[in-house]
Short mmCIF file of C-alpha atoms in Angstrom, two decimals:
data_model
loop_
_atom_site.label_atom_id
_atom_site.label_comp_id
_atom_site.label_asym_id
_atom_site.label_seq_id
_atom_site.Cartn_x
_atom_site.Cartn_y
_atom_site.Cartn_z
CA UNK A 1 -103.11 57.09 -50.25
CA UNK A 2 -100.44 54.32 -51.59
CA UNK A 3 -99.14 53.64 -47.91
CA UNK A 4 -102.48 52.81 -46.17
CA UNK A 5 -103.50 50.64 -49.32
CA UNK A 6 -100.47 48.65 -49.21
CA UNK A 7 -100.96 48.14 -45.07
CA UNK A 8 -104.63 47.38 -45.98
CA UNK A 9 -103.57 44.72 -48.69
CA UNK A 10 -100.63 43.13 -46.47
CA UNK A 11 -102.84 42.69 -43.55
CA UNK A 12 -105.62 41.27 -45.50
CA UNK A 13 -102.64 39.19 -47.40
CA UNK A 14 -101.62 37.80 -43.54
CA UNK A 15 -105.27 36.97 -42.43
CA UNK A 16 -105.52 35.31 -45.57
CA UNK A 17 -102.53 33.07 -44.86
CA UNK A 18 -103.15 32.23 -41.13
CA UNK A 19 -106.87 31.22 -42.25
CA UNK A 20 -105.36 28.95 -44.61
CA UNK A 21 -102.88 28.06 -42.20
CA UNK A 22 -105.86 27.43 -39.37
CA UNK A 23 -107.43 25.42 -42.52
CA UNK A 24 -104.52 23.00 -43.10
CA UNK A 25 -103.93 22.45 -39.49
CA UNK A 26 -107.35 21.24 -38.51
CA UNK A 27 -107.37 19.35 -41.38
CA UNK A 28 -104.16 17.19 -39.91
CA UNK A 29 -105.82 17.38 -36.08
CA UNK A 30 -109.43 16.90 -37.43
CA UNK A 31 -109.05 15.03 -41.22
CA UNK A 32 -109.32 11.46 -41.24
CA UNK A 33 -106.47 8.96 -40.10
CA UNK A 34 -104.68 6.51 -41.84
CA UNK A 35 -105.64 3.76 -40.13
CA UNK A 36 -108.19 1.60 -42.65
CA UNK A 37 -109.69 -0.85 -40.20
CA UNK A 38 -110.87 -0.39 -36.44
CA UNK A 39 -107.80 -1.55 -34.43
CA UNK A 40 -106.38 -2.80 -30.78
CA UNK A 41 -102.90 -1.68 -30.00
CA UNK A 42 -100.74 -2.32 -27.17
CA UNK A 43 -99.17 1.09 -25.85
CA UNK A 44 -96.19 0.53 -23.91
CA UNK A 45 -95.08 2.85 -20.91
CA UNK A 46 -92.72 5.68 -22.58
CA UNK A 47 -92.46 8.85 -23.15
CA UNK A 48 -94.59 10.61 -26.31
CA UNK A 49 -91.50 9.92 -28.79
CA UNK A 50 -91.91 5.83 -28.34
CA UNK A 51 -95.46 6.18 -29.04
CA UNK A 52 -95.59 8.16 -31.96
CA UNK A 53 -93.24 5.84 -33.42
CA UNK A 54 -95.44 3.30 -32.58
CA UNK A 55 -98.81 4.47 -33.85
CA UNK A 56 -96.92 5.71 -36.80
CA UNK A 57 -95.99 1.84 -37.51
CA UNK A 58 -99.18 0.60 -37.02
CA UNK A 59 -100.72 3.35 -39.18
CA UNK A 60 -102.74 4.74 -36.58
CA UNK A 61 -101.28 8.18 -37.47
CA UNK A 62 -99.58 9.92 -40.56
CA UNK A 63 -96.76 11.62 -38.85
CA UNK A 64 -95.35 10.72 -36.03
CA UNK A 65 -93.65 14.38 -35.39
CA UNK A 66 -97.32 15.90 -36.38
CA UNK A 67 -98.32 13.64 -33.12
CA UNK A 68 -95.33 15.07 -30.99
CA UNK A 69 -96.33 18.44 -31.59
CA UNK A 70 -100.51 17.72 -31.03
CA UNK A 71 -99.64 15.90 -27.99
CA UNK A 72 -97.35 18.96 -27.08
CA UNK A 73 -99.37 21.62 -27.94
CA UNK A 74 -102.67 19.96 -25.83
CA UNK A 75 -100.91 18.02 -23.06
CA UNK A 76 -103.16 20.68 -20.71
CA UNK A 77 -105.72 17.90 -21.23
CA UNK A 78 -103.93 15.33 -19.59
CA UNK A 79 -100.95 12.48 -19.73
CA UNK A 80 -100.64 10.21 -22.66
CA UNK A 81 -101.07 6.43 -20.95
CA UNK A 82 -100.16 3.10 -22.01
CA UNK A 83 -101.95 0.12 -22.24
CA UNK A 84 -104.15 -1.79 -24.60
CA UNK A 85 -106.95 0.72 -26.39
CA UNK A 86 -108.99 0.35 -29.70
CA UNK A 87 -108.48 2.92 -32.33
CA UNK A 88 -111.73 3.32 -34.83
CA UNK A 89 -110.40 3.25 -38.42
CA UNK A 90 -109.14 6.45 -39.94
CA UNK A 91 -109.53 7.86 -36.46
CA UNK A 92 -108.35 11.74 -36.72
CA UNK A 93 -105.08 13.07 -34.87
CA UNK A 94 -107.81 14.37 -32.15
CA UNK A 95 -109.67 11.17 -31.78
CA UNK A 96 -106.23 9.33 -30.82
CA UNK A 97 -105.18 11.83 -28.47
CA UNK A 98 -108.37 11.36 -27.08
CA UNK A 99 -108.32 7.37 -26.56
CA UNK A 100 -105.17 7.97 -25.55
CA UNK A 101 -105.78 10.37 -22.56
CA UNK A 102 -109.72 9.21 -21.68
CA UNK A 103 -111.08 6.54 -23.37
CA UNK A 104 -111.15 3.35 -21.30
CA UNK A 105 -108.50 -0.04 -21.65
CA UNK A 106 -109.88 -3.06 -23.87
CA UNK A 107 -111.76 -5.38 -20.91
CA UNK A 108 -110.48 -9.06 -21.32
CA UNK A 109 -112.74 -11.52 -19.61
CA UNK A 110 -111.63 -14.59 -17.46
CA UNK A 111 -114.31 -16.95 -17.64
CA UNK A 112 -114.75 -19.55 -14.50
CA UNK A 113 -116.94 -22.50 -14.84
CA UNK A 114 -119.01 -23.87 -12.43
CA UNK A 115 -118.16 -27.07 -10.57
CA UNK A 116 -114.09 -26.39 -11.04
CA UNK A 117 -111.64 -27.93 -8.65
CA UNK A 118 -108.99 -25.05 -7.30
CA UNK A 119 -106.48 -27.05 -9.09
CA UNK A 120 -108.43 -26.42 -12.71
CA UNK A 121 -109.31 -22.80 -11.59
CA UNK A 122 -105.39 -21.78 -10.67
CA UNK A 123 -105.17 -23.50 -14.50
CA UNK A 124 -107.34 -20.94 -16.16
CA UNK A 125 -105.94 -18.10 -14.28
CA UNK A 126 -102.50 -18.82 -15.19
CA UNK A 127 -102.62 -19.06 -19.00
CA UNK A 128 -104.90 -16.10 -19.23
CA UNK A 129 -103.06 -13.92 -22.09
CA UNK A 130 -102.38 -9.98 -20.28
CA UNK A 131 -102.29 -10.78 -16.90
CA UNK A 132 -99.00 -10.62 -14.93
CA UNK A 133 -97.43 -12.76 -11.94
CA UNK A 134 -98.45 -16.42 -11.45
CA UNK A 135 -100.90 -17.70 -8.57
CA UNK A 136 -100.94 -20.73 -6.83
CA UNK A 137 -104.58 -22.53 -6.09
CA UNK A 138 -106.56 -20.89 -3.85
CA UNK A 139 -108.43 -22.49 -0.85
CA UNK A 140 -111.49 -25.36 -2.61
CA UNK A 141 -114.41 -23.36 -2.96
CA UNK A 142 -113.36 -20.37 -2.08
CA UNK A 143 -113.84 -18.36 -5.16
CA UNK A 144 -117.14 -17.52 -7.23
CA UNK A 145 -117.21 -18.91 -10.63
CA UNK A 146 -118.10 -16.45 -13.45
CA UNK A 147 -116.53 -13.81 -15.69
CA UNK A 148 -114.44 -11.50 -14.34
CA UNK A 149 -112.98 -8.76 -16.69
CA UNK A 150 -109.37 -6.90 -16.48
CA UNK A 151 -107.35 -4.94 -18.51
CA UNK A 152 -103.68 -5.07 -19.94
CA UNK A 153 -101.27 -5.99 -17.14
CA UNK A 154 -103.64 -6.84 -14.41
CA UNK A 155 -102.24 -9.19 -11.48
CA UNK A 156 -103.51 -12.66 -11.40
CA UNK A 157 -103.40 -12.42 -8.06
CA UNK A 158 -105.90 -9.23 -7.82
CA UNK A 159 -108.30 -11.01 -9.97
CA UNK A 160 -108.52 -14.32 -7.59
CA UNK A 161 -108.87 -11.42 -4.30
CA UNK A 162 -112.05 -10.62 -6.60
CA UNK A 163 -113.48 -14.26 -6.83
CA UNK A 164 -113.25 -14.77 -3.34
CA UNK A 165 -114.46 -11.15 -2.37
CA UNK A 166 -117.56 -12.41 -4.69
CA UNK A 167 -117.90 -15.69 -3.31
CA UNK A 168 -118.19 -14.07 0.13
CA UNK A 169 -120.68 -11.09 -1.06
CA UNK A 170 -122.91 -14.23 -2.60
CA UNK A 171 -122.93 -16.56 0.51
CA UNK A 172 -123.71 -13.36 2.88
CA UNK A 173 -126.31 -12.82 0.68
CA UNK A 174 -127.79 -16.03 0.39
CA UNK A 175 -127.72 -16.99 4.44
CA UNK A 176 -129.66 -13.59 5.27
CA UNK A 177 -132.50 -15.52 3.34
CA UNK A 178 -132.21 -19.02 3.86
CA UNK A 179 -134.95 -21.55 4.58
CA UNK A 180 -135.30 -22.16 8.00
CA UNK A 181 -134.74 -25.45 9.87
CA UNK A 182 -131.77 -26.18 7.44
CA UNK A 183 -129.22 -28.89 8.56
CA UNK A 184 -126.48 -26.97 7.57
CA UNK A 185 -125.38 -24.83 10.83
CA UNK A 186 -122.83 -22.30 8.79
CA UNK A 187 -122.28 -20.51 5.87
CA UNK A 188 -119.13 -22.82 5.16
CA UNK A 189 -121.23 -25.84 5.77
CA UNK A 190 -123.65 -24.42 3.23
CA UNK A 191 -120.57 -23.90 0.85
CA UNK A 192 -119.59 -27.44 1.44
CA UNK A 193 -123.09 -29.11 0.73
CA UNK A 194 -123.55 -26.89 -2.44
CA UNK A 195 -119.95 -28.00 -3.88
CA UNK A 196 -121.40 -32.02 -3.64
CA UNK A 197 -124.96 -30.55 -5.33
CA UNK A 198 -122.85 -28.65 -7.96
CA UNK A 199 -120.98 -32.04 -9.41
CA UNK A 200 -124.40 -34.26 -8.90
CA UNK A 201 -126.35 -32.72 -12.03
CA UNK A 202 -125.70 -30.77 -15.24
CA UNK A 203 -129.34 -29.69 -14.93
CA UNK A 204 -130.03 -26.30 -12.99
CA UNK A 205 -133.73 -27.03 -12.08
CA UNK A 206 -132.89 -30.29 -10.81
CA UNK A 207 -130.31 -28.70 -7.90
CA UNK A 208 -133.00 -27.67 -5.14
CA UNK A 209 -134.38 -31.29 -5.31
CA UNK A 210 -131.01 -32.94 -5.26
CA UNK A 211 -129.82 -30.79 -2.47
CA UNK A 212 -133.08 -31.86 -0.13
CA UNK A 213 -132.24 -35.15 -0.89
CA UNK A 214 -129.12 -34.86 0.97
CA UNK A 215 -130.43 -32.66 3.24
CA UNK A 216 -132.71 -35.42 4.29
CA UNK A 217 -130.00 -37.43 4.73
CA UNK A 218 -128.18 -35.32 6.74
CA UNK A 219 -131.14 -34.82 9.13
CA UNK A 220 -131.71 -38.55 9.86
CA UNK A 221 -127.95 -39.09 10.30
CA UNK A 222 -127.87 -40.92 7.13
CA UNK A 223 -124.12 -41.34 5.06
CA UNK A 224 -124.31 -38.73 2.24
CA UNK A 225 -122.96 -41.35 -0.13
CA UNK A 226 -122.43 -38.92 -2.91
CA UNK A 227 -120.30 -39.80 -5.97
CA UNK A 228 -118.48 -36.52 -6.02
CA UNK A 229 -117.15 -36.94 -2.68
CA UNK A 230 -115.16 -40.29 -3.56
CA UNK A 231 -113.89 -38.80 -6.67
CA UNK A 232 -112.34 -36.01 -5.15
CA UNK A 233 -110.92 -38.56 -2.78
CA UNK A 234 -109.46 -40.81 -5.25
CA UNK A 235 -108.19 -38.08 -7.14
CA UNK A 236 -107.07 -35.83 -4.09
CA UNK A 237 -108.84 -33.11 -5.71
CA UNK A 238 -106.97 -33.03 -9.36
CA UNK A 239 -110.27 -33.74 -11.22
CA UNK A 240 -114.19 -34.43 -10.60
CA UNK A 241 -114.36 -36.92 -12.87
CA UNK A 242 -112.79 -40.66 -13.33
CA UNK A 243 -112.18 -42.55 -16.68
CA UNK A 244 -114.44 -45.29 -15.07
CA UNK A 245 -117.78 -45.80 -13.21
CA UNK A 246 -116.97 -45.42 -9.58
CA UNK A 247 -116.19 -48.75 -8.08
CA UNK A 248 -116.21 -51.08 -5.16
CA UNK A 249 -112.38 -49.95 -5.03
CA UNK A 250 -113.08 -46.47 -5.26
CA UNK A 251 -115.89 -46.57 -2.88
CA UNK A 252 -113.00 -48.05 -0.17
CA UNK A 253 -110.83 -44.96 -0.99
CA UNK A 254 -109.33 -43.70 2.87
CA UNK A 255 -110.10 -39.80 3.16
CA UNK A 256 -112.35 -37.90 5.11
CA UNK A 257 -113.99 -36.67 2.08
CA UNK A 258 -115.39 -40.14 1.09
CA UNK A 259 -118.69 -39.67 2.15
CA UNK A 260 -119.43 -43.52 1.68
CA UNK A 261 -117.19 -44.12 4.94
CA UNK A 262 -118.07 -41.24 7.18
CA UNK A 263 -121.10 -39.58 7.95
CA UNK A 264 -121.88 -35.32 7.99
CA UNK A 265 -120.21 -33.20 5.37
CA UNK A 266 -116.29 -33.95 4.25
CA UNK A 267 -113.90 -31.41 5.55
CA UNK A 268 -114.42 -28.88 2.77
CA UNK A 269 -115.85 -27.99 -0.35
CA UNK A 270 -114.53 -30.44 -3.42
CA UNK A 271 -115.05 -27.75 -5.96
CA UNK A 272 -115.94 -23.84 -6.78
CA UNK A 273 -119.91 -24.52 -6.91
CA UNK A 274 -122.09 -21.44 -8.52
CA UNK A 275 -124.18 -19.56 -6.59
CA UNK A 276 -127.66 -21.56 -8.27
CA UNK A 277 -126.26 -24.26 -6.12
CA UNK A 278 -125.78 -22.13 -3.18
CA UNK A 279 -128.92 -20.88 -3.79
CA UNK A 280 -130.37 -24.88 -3.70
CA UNK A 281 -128.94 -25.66 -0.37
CA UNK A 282 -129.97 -22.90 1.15
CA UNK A 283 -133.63 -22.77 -0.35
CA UNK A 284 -134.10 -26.22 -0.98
CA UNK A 285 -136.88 -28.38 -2.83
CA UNK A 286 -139.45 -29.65 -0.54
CA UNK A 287 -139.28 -33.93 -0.49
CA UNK A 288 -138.97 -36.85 1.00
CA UNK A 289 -136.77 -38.33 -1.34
CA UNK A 290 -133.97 -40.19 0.14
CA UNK A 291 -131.89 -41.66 -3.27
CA UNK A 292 -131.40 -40.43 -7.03
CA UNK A 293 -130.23 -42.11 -9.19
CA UNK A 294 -129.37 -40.70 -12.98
CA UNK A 295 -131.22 -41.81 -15.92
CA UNK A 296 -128.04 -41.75 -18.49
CA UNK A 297 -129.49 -39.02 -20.52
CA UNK A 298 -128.52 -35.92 -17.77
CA UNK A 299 -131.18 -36.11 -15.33
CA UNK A 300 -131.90 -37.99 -12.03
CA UNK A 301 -134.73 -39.94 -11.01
CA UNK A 302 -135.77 -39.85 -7.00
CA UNK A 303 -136.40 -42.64 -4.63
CA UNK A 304 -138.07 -42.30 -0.93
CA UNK A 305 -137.08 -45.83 0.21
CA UNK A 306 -133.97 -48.27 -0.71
CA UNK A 307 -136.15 -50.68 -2.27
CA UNK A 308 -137.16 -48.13 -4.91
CA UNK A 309 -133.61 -47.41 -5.31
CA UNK A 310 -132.91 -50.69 -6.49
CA UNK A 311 -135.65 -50.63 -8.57
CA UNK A 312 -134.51 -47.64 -10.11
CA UNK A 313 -131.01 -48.40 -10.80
CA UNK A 314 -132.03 -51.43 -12.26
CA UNK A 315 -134.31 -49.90 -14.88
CA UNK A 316 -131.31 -47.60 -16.07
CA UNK A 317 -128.41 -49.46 -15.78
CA UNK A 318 -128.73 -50.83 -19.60
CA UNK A 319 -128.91 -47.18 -20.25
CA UNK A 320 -125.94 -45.90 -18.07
CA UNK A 321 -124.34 -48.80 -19.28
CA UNK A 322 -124.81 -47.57 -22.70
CA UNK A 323 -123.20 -44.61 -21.92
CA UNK A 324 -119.89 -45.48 -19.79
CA UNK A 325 -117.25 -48.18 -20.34
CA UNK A 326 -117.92 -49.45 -16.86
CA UNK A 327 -120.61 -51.80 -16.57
CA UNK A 328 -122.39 -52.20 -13.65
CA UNK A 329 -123.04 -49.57 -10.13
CA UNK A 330 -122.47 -49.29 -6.63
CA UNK A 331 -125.51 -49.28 -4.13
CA UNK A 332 -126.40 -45.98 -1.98
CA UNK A 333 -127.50 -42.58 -3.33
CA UNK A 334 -126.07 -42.63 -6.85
#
């Protein structure tokens, strides 16, 4: 009876050990990490070696040779991949595997205002920290301002080809809708008029009014006179402001885009409007305003004849005056 004892007691002694060897080792795949605060890290392409050194550094793991054989023993679940991920703290040896192989990159946002010259946008784009390759600016107008997110490496280029892919979705959109009886013939007209309405007010409700002013304007064969227009003249499209009121000079600026010398629209936008101008043009306030004229506190005040223009800019220039270096202003819309 000694032998089958002793084969009874050796086998129980061996499923003794390998539970207490299946113990240990899901406590190093399932225990708690080292890592003591939730964490970004970069993962450089390379092989499973370079990245176990890595995460060992950054204490995102205890060992990196416990990772090597993990990553070895489950690699039937898919490739290790680099870029930038976020590891929770004291993540387990399973949870990094699994950011690793499926969780998705950290999203970095590029953030476009409204009202942006190309010039400005290209700007942005450029010192955007992750991105790769360098991109010149694209066409005036031609891109959608908002945020745009990417992930680690992404090519400037690819996220300007999604600007103007959403500029185009948001004009289509807008002309299958638009008011009818609009002056503006085309969709790049429309883009055109709603760059001017963009740089005329700060205030969103106030771009549907401003925009039927000038659609008035354009329907009687009027000069658009609009500010914007001369500035991007003056400054060939650098900025869309000046460090001065616009003046007499600046008014005499030669360029097709000074709308104070040539009637219609200029020859293209003079900045990336957003699509609540679009929107405006193509939807446009109801009026018979002709002239605006801004108060000096953000807003505009609206004027059906000349005479009430003067009258107008009149009562605000102390204010405006107030407010910019530059005393005095030119006649016409603004």
């Amino acid at each position: 009876m000694r032998g089958p004892w002793r084969l009874i007691l050796l086998l129980l002694t061996v499923l003794v050990l390998l539970q207490m060897g299946r113990m240990a080792a899901s406590q190093l795949y399932d225990g708690p990490g080292p890592l003591p605060v939730t964490s970004d890290i970069f993962i450089p392409p390379g092989g499973t070696h370079q990245v176990a050194r890595l995460l060992a550094r950054e204490k995102a793991i205890g060992s990196a040779r416990l990772f090597e054989i993990a990553a070895f023993l489950t690699r039937g679940q898919g490739p290790i991949r680099s870029g930038d991920f976020r590891f929770t703290d004291h993540a387990s040896l399973r949870a990094v595997l699994h950011t690793l192989r499926f969780a998705p990159e950290i999203q970095f946002k590029a953030t476009i205002p409204e009202g942006l010259t190309s010039a400005r946008i290209a700007a942005i784009l450029n010192a955007l920290p992750h991105a790769t390759g360098q991109v010149s600016p694209p066409p005036e107008g031609s891109v959608l301002p908002q945020t745009y997110d990417y992930t680690y490496g992404t090519a400037r280029a690819a996220i300007v080809a999604r600007m103007q892919a959403a500029m185009q979705a948001a004009l289509v959109k807008e002309w299958a809708t638009r008011a009818p009886g609009l002056p503006v013939a085309t969709k790049r007209q429309a883009l055109i008029l709603a760059s001017i309405v963009q740089l005329e007010t700060p205030l969103a409700a106030e771009l549907p009014k401003i925009a039927g002013v000038y659609e008035n304007r354009l329907a009687r064969g009027m000069k658009l006179q609009a500010d914007p227009t001369v500035i991007y003249a003056v400054t060939k499209g650098a900025a869309t402001a000046l460090p001065h009121r616009v003046d007499e000079r600046d008014l005499a600026t030669a360029s097709p885009y000074n709308t104070y010398r040539h009637k219609g629209l200029p020859p293209g936008p003079i900045c990336a409007p957003g699509l609540a101008a679009i929107s405006a043009v193509l939807h446009p306030a109801t009026t018979d305003a002709l002239y605006f004229v801004a108060t000096g506190t953000g807003g505009h005040v609206f004027a059906r004849t000349f005479a009430e223009q003067r009258r107008n800019i009149a009562r605000y220039d102390a204010v405006r005056s107030k407010r910019d270096a530059a005393p005095g202003t030119a006649p016409g819309v603004k």
